[in-house]
mmCIF file of C-alpha atoms in Angstrom:
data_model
loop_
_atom_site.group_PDB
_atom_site.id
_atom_site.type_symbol
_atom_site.label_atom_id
_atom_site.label_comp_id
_atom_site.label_asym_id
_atom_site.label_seq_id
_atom_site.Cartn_x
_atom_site.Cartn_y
_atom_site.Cartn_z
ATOM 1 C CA UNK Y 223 0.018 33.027 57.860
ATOM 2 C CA UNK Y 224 -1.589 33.515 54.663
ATOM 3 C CA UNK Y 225 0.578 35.218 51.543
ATOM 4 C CA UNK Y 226 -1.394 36.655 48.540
ATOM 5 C CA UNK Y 227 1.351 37.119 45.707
ATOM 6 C CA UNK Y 228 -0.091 40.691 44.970
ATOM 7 C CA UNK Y 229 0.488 40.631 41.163
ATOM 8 C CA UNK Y 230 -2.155 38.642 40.761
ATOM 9 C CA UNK Y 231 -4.088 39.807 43.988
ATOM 10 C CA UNK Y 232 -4.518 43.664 43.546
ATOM 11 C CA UNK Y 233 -4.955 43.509 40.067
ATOM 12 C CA UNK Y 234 -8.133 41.683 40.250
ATOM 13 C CA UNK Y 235 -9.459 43.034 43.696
ATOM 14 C CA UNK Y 236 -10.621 46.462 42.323
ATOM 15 C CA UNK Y 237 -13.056 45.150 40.413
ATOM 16 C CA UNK Y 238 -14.643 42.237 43.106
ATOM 17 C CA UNK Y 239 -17.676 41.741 40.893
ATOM 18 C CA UNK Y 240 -15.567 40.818 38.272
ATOM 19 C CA UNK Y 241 -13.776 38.628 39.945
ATOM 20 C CA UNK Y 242 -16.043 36.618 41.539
ATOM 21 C CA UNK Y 243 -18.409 36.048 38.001
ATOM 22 C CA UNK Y 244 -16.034 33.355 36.305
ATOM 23 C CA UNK Y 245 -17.800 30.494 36.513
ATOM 24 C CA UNK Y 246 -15.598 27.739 38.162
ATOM 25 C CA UNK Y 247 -12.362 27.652 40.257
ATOM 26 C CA UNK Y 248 -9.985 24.529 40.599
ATOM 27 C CA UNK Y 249 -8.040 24.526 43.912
ATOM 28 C CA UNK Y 250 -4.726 22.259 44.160
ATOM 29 C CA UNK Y 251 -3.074 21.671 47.359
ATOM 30 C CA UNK Y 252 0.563 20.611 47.808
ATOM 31 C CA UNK Y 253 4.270 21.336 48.922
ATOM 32 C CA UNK Y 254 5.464 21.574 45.769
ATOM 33 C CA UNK Y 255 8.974 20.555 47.524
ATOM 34 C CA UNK Y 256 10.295 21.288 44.524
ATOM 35 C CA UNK Y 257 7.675 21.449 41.686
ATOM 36 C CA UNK Y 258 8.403 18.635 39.103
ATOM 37 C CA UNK Y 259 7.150 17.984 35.543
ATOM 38 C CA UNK Y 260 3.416 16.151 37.517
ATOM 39 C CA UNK Y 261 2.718 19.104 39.141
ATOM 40 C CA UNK Y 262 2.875 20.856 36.369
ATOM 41 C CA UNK Y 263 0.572 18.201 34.243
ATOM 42 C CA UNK Y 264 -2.012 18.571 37.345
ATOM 43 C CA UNK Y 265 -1.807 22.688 36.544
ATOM 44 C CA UNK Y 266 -2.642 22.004 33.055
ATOM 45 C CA UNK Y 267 -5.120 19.408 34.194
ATOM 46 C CA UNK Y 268 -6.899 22.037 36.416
ATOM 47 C CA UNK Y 269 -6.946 24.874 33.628
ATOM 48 C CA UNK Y 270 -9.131 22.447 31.346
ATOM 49 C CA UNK Y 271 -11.533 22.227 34.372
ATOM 50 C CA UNK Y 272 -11.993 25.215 35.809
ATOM 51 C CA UNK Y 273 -11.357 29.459 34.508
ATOM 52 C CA UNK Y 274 -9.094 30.273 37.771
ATOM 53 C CA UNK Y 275 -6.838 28.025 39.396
ATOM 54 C CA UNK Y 276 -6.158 28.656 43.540
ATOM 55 C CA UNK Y 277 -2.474 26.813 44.572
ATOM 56 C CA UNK Y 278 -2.695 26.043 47.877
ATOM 57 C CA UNK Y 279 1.257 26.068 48.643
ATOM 58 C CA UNK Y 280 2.011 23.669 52.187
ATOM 59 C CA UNK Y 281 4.394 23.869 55.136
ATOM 60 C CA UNK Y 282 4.426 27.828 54.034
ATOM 61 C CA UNK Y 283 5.949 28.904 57.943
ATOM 62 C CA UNK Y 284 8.361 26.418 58.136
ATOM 63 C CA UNK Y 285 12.240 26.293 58.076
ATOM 64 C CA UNK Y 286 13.978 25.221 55.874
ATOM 65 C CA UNK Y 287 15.015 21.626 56.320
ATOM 66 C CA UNK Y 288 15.601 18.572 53.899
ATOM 67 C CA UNK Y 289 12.012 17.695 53.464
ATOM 68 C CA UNK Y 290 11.099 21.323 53.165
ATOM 69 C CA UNK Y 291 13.972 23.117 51.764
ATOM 70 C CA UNK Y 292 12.047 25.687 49.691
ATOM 71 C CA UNK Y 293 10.041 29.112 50.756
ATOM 72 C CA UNK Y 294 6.775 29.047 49.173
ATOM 73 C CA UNK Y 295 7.352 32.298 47.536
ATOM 74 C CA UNK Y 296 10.351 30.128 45.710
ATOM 75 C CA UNK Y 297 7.735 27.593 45.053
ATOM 76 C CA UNK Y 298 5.475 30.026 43.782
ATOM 77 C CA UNK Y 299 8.507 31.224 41.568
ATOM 78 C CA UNK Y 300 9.039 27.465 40.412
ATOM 79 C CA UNK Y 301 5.084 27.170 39.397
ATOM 80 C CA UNK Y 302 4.822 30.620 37.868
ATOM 81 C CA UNK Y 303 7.884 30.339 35.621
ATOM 82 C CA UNK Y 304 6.303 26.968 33.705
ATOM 83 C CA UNK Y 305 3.370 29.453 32.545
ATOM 84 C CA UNK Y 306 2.173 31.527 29.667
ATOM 85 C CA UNK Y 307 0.896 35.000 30.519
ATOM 86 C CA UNK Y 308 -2.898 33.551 30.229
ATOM 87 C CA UNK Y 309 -2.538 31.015 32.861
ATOM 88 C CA UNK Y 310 -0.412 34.181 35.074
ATOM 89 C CA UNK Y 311 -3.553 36.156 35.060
ATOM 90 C CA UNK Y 312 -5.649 33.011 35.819
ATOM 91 C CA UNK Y 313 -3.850 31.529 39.015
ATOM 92 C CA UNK Y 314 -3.702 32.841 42.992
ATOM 93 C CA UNK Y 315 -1.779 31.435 45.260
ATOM 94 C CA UNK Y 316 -1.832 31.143 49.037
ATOM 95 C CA UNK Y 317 0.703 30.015 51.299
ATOM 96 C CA UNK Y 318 -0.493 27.967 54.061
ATOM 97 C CA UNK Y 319 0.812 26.513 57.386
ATOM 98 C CA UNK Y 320 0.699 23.496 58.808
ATOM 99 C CA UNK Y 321 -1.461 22.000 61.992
ATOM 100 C CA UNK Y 322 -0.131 19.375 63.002
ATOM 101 C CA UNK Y 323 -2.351 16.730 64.430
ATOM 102 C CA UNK Y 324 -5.455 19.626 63.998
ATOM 103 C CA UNK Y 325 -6.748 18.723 60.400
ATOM 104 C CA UNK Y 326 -9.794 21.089 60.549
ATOM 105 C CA UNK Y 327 -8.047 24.307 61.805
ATOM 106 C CA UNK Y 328 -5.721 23.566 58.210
ATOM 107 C CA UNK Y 329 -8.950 22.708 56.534
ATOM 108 C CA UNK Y 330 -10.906 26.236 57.817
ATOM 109 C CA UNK Y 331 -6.972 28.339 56.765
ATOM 110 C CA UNK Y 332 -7.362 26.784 53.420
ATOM 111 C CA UNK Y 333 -10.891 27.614 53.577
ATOM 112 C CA UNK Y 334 -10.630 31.210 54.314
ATOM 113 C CA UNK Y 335 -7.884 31.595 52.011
ATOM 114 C CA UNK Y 336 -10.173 30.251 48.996
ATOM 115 C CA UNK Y 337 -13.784 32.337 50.089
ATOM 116 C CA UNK Y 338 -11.527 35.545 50.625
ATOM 117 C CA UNK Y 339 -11.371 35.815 46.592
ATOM 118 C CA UNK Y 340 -14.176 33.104 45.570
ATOM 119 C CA UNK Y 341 -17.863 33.344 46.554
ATOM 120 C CA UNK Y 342 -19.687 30.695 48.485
ATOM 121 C CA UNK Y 343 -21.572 29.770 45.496
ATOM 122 C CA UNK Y 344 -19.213 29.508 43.210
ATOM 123 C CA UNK Y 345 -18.468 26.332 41.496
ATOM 124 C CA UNK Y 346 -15.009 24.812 43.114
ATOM 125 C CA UNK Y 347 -13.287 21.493 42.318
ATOM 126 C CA UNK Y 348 -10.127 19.869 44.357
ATOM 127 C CA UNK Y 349 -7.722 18.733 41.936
ATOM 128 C CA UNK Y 350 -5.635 16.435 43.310
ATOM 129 C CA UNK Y 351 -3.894 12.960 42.807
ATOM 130 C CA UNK Y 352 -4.460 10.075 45.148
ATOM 131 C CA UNK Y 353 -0.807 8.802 45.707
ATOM 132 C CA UNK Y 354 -0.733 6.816 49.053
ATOM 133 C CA UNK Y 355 -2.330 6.862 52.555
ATOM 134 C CA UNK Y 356 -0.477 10.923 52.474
ATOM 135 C CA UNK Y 357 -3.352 11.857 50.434
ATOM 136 C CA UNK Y 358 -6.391 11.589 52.888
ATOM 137 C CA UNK Y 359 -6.518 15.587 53.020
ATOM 138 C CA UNK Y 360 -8.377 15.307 49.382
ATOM 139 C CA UNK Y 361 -11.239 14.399 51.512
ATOM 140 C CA UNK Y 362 -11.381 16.734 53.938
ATOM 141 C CA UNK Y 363 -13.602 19.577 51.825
ATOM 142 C CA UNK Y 364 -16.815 17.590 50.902
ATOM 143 C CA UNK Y 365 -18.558 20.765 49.477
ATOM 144 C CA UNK Y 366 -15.811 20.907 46.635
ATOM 145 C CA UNK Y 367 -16.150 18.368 43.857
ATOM 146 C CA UNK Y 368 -13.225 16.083 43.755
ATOM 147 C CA UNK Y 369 -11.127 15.448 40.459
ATOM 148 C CA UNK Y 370 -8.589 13.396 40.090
ATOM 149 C CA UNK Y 371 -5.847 14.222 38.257
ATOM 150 C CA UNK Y 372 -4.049 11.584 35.905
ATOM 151 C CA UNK Y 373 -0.828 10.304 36.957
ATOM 152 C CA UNK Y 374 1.818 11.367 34.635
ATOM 153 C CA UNK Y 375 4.935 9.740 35.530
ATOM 154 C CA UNK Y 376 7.023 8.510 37.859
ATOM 155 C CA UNK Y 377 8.441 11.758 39.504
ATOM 156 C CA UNK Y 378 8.291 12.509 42.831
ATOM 157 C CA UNK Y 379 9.265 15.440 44.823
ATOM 158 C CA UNK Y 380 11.483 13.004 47.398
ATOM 159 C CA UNK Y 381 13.333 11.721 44.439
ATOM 160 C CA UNK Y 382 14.476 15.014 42.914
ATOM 161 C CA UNK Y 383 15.483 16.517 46.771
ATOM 162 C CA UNK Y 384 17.681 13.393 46.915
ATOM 163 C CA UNK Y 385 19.272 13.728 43.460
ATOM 164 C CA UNK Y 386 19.783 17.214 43.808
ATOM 165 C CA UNK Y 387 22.152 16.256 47.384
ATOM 166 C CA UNK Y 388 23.947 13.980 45.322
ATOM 167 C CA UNK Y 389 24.136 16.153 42.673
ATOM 168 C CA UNK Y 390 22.366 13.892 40.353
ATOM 169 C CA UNK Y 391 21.779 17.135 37.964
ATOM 170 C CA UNK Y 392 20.911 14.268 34.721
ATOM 171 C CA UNK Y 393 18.510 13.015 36.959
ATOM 172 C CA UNK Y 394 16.474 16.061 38.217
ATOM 173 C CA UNK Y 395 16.597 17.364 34.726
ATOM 174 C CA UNK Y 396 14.156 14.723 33.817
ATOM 175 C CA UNK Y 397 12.004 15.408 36.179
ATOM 176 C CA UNK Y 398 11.566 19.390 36.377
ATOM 177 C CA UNK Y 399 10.932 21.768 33.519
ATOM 178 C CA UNK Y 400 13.605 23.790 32.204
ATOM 179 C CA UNK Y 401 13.164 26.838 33.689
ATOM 180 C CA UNK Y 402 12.504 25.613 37.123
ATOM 181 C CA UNK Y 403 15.754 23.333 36.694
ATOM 182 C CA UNK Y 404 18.009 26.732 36.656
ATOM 183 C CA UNK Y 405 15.750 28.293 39.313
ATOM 184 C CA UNK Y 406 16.813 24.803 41.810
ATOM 185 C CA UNK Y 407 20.686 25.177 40.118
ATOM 186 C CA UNK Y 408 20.911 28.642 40.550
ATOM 187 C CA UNK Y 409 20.270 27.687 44.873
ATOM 188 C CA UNK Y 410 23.188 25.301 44.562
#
């Protein structure tokens, strides 16, 4: 199932041509589960590379559970509340679901999500961050030019789901930025 938000959707579509004439596109590809203070430094990484940002949000059909306890319209909330109103109008997002054990019918969603608002010509970089042997889906689109983003610090999305159980609030305020701090509170 694939989710345009619409406010950034529609407002662009009636004018394709438009659209499709900025000259590069950075996609990013994650859960997000919840988004911490790296995501948001890969974001910012992405703007300095490319004019339009595409958020590829993960595991977007299923329940909730302790790994993924978040809807990816909340995760979209998360991301979109850390931004200025000229990264809003420069970022799309897509929710996608997961195959498990069938990488390329993920890789073809992801890809149909992306060429529904890019053209095929159009200059595209993955920006990701190689963290462990989880991160072999950064090679999977070999026609998209591969950046890595810096690490930024130690803050992982496992960490903050198991601080916020504990109620370690110290903790995941450290690792989240404000706004998406009272956006995890405010589900407590």
């Amino acid at each position: 199932m694939i989710h345009i938000h619409l406010k950034h959707f529609l407002l662009q579509s009636n004018n394709r041509d438009k659209y499709i004439m900025h000259k590069s596109y950075a996609v990013t590809i994650g859960r997000f589960q919840p988004f911490h203070l790296a995501h948001l430094e890969m974001i910012k990484f992405a703007f300095k590379n490319a004019n339009k940002i595409i958020v590829i949000l993960g595991s977007d059909s299923n329940i909730r559970t302790d790994k993924n306890p978040w809807t990816a319209v909340e995760r979209q909330n998360m991301i979109e509340s850390c931004l200025d109103e000229n990264q809003l109008n420069n970022i799309y997002f897509f929710g996608i679901k997961d195959y498990v054990n069938d990488n390329n019918s993920w890789v073809n969603s992801i890809n149909k999500s992306v060429y529904s608002i890019v053209d095929k010509n159009a200059d595209i970089k993955l920006i990701g961050y190689e963290k462990d042997s989880s991160s072999f889906y950064l090679k999977l689109f070999p026609n998209w030019e591969f950046i890595s983003s810096p690490t930024y610090k130690d803050c992982d999305a496992t960490t903050i789901r198991s601080m916020l159980k504990e109620k370690n609030f110290e903790g995941v305020k450290k690792m989240v930025h404000p706004n998406v701090y009272k956006l995890l509170i405010e589900k407590i």
